Short mmCIF file of C-alpha atoms and ligand atoms in Angstrom, two decimals:
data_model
loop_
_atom_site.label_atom_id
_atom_site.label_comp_id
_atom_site.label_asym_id
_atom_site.label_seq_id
_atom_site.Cartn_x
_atom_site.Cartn_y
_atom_site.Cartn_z
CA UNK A 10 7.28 -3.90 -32.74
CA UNK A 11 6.03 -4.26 -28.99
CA UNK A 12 3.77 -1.22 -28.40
CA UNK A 13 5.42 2.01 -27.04
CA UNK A 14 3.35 3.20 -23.44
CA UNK A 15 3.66 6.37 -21.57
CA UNK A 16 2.82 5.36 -17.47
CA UNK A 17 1.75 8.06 -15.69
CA UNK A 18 3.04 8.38 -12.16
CA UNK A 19 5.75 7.27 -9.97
CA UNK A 20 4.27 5.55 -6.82
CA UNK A 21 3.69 2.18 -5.73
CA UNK A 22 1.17 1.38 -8.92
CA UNK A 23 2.91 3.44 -11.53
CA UNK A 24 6.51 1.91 -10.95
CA UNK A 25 5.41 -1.60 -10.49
CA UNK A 26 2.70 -1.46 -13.88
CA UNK A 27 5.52 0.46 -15.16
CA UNK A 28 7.94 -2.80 -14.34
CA UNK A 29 5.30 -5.35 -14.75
CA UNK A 30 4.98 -4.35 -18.17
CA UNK A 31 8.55 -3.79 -19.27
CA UNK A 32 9.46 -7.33 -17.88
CA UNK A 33 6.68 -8.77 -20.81
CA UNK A 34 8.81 -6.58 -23.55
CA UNK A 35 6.87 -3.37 -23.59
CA UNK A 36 8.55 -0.29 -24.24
CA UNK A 37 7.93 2.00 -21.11
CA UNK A 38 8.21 5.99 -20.30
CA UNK A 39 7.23 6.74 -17.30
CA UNK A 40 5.62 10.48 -16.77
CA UNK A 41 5.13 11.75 -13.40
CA UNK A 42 5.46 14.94 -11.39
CA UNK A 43 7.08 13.82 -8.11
CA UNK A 44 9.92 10.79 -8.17
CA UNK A 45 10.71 8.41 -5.46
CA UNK A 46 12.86 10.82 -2.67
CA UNK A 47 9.99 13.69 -3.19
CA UNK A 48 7.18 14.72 -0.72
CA UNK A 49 3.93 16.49 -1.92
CA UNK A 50 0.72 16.50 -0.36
CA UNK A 51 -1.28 14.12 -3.27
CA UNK A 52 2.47 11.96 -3.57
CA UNK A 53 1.03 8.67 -1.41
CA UNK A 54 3.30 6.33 -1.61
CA UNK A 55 5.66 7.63 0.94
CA UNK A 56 3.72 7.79 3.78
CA UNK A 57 2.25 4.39 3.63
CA UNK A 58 2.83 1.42 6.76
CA UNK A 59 3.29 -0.59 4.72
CA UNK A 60 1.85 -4.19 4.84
CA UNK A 61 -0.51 -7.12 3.63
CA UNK A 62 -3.61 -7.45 5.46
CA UNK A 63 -7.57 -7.08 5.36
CA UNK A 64 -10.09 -8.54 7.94
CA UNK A 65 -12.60 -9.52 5.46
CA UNK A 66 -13.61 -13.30 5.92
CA UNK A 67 -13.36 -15.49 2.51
CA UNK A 68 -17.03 -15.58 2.37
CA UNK A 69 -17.28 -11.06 2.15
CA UNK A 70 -14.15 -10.86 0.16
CA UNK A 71 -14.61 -10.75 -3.48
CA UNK A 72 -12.83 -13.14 -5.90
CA UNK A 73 -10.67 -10.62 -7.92
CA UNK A 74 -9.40 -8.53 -4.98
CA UNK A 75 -8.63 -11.98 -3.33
CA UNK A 76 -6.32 -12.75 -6.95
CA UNK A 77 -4.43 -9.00 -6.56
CA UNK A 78 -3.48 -9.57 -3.01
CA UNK A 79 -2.50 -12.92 -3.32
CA UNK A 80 -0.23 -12.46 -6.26
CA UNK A 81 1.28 -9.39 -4.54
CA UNK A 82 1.47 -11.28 -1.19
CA UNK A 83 4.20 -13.93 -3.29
CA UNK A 84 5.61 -11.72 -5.30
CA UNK A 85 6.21 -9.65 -1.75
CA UNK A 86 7.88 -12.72 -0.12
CA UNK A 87 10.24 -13.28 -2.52
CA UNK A 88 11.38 -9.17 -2.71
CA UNK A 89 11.96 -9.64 0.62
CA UNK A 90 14.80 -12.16 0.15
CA UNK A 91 16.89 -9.33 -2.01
CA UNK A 92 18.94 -7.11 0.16
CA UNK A 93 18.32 -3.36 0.11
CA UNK A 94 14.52 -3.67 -1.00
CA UNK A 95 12.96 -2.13 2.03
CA UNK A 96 10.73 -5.51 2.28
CA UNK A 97 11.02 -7.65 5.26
CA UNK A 98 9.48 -11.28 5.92
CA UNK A 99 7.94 -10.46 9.80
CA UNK A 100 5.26 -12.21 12.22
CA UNK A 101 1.50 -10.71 11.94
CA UNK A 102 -0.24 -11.06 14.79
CA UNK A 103 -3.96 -9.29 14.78
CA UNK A 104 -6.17 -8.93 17.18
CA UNK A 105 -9.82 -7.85 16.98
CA UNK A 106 -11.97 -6.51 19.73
CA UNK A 107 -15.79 -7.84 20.19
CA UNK A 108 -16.83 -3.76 18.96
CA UNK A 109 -15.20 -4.11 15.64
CA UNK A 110 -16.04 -8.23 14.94
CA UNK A 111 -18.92 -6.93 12.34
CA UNK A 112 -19.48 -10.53 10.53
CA UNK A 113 -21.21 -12.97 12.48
CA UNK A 114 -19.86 -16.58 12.09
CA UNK A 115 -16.84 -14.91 11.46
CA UNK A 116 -13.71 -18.06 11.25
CA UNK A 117 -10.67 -15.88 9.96
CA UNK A 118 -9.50 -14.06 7.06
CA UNK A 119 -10.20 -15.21 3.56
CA UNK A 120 -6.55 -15.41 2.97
CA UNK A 121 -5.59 -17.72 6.48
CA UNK A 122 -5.36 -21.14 3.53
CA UNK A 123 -3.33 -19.38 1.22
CA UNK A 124 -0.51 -17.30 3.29
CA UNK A 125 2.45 -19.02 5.25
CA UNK A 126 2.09 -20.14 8.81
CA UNK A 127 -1.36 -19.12 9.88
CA UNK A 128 -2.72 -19.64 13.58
CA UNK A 129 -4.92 -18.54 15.98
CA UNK A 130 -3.52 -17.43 18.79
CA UNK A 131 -3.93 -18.59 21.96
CA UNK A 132 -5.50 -16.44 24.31
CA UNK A 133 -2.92 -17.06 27.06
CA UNK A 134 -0.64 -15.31 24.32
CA UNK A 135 -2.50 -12.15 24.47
CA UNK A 136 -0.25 -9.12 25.35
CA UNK A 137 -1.08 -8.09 29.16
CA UNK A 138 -1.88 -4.62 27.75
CA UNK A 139 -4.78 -6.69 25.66
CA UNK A 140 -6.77 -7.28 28.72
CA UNK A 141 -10.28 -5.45 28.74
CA UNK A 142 -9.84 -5.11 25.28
CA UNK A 143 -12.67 -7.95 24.94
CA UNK A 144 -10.57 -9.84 22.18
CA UNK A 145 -12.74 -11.94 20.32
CA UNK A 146 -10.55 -13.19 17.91
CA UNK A 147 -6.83 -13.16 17.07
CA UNK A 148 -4.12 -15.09 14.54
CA UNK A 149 -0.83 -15.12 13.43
CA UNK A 150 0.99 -15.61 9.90
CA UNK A 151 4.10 -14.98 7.67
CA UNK A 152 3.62 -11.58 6.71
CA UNK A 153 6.33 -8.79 5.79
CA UNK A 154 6.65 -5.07 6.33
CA UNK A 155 7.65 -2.39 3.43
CA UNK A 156 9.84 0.60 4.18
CA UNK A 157 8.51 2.79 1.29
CA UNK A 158 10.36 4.98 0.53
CA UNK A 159 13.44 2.48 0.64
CA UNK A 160 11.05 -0.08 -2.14
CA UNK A 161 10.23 3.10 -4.03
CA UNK A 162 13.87 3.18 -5.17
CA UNK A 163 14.66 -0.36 -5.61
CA UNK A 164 11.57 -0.02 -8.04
CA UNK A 165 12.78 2.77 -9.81
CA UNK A 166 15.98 0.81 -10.23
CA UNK A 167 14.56 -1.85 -10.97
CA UNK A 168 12.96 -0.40 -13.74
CA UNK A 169 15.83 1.27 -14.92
CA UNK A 170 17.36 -1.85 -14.81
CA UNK A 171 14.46 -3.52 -17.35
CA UNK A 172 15.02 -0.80 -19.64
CA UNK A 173 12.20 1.99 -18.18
CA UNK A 174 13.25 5.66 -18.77
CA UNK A 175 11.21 8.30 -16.70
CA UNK A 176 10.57 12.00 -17.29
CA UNK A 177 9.56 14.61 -14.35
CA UNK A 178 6.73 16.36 -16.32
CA UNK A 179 3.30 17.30 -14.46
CA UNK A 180 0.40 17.04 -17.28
CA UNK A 181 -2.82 18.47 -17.74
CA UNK A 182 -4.48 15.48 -19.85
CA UNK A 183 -3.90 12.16 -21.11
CA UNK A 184 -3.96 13.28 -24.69
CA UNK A 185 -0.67 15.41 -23.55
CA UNK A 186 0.91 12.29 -21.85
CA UNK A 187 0.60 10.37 -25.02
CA UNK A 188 3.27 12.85 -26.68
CA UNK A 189 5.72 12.37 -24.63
CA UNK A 190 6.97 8.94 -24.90
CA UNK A 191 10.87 9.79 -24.42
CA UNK A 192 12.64 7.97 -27.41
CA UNK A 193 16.41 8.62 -26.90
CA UNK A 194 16.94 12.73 -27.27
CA UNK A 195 13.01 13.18 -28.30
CA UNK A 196 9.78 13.07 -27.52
CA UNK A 197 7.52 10.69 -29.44
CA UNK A 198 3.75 9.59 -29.47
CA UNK A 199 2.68 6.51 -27.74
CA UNK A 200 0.88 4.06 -28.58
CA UNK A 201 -0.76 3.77 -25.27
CA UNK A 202 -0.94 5.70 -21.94
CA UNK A 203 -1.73 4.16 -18.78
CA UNK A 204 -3.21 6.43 -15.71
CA UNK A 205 -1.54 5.77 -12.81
CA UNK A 206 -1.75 8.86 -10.91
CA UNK A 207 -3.09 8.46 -7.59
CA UNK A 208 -5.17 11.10 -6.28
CA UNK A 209 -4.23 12.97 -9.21
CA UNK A 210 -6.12 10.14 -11.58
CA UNK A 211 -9.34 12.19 -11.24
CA UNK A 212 -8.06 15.04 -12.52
CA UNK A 213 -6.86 13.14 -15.91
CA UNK A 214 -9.94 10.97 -15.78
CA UNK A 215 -12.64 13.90 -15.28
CA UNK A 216 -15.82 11.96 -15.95
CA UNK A 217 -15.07 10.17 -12.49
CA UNK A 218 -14.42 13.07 -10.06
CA UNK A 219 -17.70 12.91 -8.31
CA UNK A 220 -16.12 9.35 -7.43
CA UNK A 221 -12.93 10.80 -5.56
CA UNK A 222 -12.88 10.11 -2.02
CA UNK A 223 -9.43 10.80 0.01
CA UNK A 224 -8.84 8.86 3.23
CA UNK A 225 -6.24 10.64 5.12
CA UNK A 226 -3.91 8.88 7.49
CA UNK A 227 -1.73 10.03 10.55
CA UNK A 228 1.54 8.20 11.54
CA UNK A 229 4.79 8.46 13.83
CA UNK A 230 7.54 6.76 13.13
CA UNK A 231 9.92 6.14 16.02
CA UNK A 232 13.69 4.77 16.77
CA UNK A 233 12.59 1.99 19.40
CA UNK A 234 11.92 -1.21 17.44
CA UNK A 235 9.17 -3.51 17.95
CA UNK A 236 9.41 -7.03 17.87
CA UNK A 237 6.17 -8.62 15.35
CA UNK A 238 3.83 -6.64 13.03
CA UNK A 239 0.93 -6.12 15.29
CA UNK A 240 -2.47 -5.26 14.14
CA UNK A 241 -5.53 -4.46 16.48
CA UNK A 242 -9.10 -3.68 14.62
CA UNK A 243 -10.96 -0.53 16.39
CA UNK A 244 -10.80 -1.05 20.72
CA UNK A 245 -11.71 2.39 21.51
CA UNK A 246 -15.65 2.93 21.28
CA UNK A 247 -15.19 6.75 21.73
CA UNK A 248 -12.55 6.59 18.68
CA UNK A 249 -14.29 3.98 16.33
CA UNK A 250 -12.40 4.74 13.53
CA UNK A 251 -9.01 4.20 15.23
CA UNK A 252 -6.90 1.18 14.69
CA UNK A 253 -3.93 0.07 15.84
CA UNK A 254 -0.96 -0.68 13.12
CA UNK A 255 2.57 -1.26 14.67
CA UNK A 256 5.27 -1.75 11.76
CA UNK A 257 8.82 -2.49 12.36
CA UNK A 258 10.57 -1.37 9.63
CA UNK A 259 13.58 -2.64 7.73
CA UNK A 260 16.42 -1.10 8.79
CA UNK A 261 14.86 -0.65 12.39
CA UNK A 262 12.40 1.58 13.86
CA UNK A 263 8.77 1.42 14.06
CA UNK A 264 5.61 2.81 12.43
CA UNK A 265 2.80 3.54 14.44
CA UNK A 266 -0.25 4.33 12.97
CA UNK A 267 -4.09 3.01 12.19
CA UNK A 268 -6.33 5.80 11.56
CA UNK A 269 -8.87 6.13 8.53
CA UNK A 270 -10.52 10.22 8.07
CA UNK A 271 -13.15 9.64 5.00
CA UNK A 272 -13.40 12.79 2.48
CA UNK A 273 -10.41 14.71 4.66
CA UNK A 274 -7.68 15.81 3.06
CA UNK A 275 -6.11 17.96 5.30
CA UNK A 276 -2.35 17.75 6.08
CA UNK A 277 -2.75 19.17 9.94
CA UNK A 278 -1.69 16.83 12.03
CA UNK A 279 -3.70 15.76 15.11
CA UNK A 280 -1.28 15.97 18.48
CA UNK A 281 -4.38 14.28 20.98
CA UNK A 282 -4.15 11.40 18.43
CA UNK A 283 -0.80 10.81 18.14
CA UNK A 284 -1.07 10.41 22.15
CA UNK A 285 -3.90 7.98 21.70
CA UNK A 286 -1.64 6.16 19.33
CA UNK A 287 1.33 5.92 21.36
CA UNK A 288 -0.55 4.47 24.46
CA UNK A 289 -2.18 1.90 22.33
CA UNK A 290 1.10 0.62 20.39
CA UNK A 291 3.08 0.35 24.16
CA UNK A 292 0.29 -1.87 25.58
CA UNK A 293 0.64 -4.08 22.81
CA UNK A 294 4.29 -3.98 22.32
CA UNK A 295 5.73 -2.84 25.46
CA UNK A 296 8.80 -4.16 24.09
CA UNK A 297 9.10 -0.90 22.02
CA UNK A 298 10.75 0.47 25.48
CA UNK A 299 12.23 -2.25 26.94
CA UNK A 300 16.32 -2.03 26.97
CA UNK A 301 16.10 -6.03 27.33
CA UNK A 302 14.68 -5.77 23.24
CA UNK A 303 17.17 -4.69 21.08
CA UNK A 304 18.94 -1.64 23.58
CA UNK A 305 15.64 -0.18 23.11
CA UNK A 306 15.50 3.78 24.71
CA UNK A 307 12.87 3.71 28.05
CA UNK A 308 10.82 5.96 26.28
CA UNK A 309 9.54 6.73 22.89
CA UNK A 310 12.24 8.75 20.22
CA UNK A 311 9.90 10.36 18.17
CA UNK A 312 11.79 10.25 14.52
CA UNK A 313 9.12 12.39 12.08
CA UNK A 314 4.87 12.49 12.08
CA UNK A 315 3.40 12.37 8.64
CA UNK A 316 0.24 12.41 7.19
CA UNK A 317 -0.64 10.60 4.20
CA UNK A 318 -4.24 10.96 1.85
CA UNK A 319 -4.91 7.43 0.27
CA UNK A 320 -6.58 7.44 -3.10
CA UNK A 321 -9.85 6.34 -2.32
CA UNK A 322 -12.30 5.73 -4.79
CA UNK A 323 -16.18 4.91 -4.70
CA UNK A 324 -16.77 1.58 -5.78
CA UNK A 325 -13.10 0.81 -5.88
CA UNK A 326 -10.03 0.71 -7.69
CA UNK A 327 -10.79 1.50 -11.66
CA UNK A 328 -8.94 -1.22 -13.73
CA UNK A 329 -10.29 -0.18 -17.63
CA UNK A 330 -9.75 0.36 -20.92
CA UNK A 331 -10.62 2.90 -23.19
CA UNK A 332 -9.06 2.77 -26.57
CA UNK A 333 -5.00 4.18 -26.03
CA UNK A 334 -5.90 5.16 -22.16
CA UNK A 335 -5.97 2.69 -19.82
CA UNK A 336 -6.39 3.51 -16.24
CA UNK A 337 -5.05 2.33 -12.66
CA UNK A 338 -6.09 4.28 -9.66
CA UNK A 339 -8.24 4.15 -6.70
CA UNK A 340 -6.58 1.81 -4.71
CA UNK A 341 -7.73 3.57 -1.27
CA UNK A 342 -5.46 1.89 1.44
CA UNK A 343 -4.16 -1.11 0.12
CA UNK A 344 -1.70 0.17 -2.87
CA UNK A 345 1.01 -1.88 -1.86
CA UNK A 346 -0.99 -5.06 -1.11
CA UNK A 347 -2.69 -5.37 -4.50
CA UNK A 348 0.29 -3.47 -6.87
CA UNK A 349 1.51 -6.58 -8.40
CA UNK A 350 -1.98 -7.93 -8.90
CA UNK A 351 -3.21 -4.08 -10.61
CA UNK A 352 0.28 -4.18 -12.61
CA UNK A 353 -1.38 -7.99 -14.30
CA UNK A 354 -4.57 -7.00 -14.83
CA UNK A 355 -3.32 -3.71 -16.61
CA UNK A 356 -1.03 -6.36 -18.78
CA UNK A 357 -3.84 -8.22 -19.35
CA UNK A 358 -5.67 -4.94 -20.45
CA UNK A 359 -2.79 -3.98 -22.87
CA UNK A 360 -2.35 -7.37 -24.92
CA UNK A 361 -6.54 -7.60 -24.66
CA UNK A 362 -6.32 -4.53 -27.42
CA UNK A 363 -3.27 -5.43 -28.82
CA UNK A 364 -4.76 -9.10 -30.20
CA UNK A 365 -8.21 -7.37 -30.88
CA UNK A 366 -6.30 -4.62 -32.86
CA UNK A 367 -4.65 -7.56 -35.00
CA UNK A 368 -7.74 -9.66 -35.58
C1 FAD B 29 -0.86 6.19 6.52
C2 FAD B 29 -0.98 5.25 5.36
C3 FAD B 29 -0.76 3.90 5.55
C4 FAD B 29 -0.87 3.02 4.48
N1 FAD B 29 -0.62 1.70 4.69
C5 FAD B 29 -0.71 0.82 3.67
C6 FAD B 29 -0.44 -0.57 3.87
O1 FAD B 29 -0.10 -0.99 4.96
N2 FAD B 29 -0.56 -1.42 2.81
C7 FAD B 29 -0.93 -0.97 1.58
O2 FAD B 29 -1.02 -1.78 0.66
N3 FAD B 29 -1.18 0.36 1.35
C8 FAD B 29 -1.10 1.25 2.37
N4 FAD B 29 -1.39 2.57 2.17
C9 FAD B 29 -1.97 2.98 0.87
C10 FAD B 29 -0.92 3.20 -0.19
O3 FAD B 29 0.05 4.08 0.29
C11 FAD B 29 -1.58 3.79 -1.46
O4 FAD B 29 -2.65 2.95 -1.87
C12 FAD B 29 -0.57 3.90 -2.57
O5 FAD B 29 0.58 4.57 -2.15
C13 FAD B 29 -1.14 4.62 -3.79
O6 FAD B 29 -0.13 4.67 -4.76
P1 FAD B 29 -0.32 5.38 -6.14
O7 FAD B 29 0.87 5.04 -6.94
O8 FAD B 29 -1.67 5.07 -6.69
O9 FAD B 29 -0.37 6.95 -5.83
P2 FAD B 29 0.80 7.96 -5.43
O10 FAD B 29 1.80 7.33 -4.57
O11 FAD B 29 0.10 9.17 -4.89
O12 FAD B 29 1.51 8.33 -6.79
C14 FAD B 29 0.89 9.16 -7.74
C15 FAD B 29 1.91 9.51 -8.80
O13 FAD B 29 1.25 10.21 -9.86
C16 FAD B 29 1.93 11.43 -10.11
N5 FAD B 29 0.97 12.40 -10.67
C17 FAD B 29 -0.23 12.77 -10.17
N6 FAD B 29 -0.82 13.66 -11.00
C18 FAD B 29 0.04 13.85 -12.03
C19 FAD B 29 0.01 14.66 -13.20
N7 FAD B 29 -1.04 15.44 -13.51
N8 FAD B 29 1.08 14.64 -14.05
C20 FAD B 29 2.15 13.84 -13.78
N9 FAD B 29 2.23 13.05 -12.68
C21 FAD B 29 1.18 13.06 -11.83
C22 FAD B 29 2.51 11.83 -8.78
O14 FAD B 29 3.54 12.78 -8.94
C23 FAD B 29 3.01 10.46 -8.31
O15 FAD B 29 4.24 10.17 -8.92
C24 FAD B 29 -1.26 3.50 3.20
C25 FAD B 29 -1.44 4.86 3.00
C26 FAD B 29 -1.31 5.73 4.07
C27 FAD B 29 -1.50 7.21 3.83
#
């Protein structure tokens, strides 16, 4: 009989390596404490952009994170063809300043051979708002944009769907997940139990706490709807850490965003940033209040600010295997980009044991 797992957690990486697995014939509980449709403070996947992209040029990027993203980058592409997923195919276009260009030699991201349609763009493109930015490079590709909370629940369904049953449980230790493998009316022990908690994973996983490190994130989303996915690295010297992310959304409006706060895990939301963010996103995509674009309003209609804590980790995601637990957590800011890549290695992980354990 295929091995029975307990998945704990109910974001982005627990439901897909909760799906991932069920679609290779594992049996599949998931465990978690909040469910797609809940907000808590250490519940990520929620407040995310949410879409693929990382500066790093192919010669900085290393081999396996380059495998994760580009698995979930396909595997993206093709969600977005199936209505009601929250995932839509969309123009990139990023732009990056001379103050944040920090490789030298630098000639474009290490994924510009592998995705769809990429291109530099010609500076006679730029936006007029660009100018005195000191652009130093910029490009264009197929890229797509995630509604999360709308993919959260096609997940969930999906996994229904492959047979996944879930239980709202919070628990205190692995050893506790592993008896709760729901089996019709009744709880039974699993044979494995897979960490996928987020933030939470250091708590579960307490011989890694000193590695915990929280990013926390600011966004608005708004009514008026933006035209391309634009990205802009850091412009701002006296706000280094300060990008620009504007993310039209399925189902219209925009996400504006782009900030990165290291070891802050505060949910207070800044109101001088969320100017700084506005001004940025409207010389980039003045569209967003343009009546010409899609009957867009003249100004800005504020829907909801959030903030979000990504589940950083020092020295990256932890992928491993210990015996029964197995663990998936750490993936900082790029949980969506690399989830379908995470949800194969953890497959990988499970049949690993499972042919050692028959040798
Ligand atoms: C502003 C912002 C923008 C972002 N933009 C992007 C982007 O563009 N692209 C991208 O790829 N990523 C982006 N991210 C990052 C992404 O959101 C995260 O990497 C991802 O959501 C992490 O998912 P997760 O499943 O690991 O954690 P979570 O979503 O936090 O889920 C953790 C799960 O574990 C459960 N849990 C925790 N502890 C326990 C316990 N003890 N018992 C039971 N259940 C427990 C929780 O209830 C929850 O169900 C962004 C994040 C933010 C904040």
């Amino acid at each position: 009989m295929k091995e029975r797992i307990v998945v704990i957690g109910a974001g982005v990486i627990g439901l897909t390596t909760a799906l991932e697995l069920s679609r290779r014939g594992y049996l599949i509980s998931i465990v978690a404490k909040e469910l797609p449709g809940d907000e808590a403070r250490f519940y990520t996947s929620p407040y995310a952009g949410a879409f693929f992209y990382h500066l790093d040029s192919l010669a900085s990027r290393g081999w396996l994170a380059q495998l994760q993203d580009i698995a979930s980058y396909y595997e993206f592409l093709r969600v977005a063809q199936e209505p009601g997923s929250g995932v839509s195919e969309r123009v990139a276009e990023v732009y990056v300043p001379r103050m944040s260009m920090k490789e030298t030699g630098y000639d474009g991201p290490w994924f510009k051979d592998l995705v769809r349609n990429y291109e530099m763009i010609d500076p006679r493109e730029y936006p007029v708002g660009a100018a005195g930015d000191d652009i130093v490079f910029a490009f264009r590709y197929t890229g797509f944009t995630i509604n999360p909370v709308q993919y959260l629940h096609y997940l969930l369904y999906r996994c229904a769907q492959s047979g996944v049953n879930y239980v709202r449980r919070t628990v205190g230790s692995l050893e506790e997940a592993r008896t709760l493998f729901l089996d019709g009316d009744d709880f039974v022990e699993a044979d494995l139990v897979v960490n996928c908690a987020g933030i939470g994973g250091f708590d579960l996983n307490t011989t890694d706490r000193q590695n915990r490190l929280p990013v926390k994130g600011q966004t608005l989303l708004v009514e008026n709807v933006a035209r391309k996915l634009t990205i802009v690295e850091a412009m701002d010297a006296e706000h280094a850490a300060e990008s620009l992310y504007v993310v039209p959304r399925a189902g219209y409006g925009t996400l504006l965003t782009g900030t990165y706060l290291y070891h802050d895990d505060s949910l207070d939301v800044d109101e001088e940033l969320t100017e700084r963010i506005k001004k940025r996103a409207l010389r980039y995509a003045p569209e967003l209040v343009e009546s010409g674009y899609m009957r867009n309003p003249k100004r800005l209609v504020e829907v909801r600010q959030f903030v979000g804590i990504r589940p950083g980790r020092e020295g990256g995601v932890n992928v491993s295997r210990d015996g029964w637990r197995i663990h998936n957590y750490g993936s900082a800011h790029s949980g969506y980009q690399n989830s379908y890549g995470l949800a194969n290695r953890v497959a990988r992980l499970v049949q690993e044991g499972t042919v050692r354990s028959r040798l």
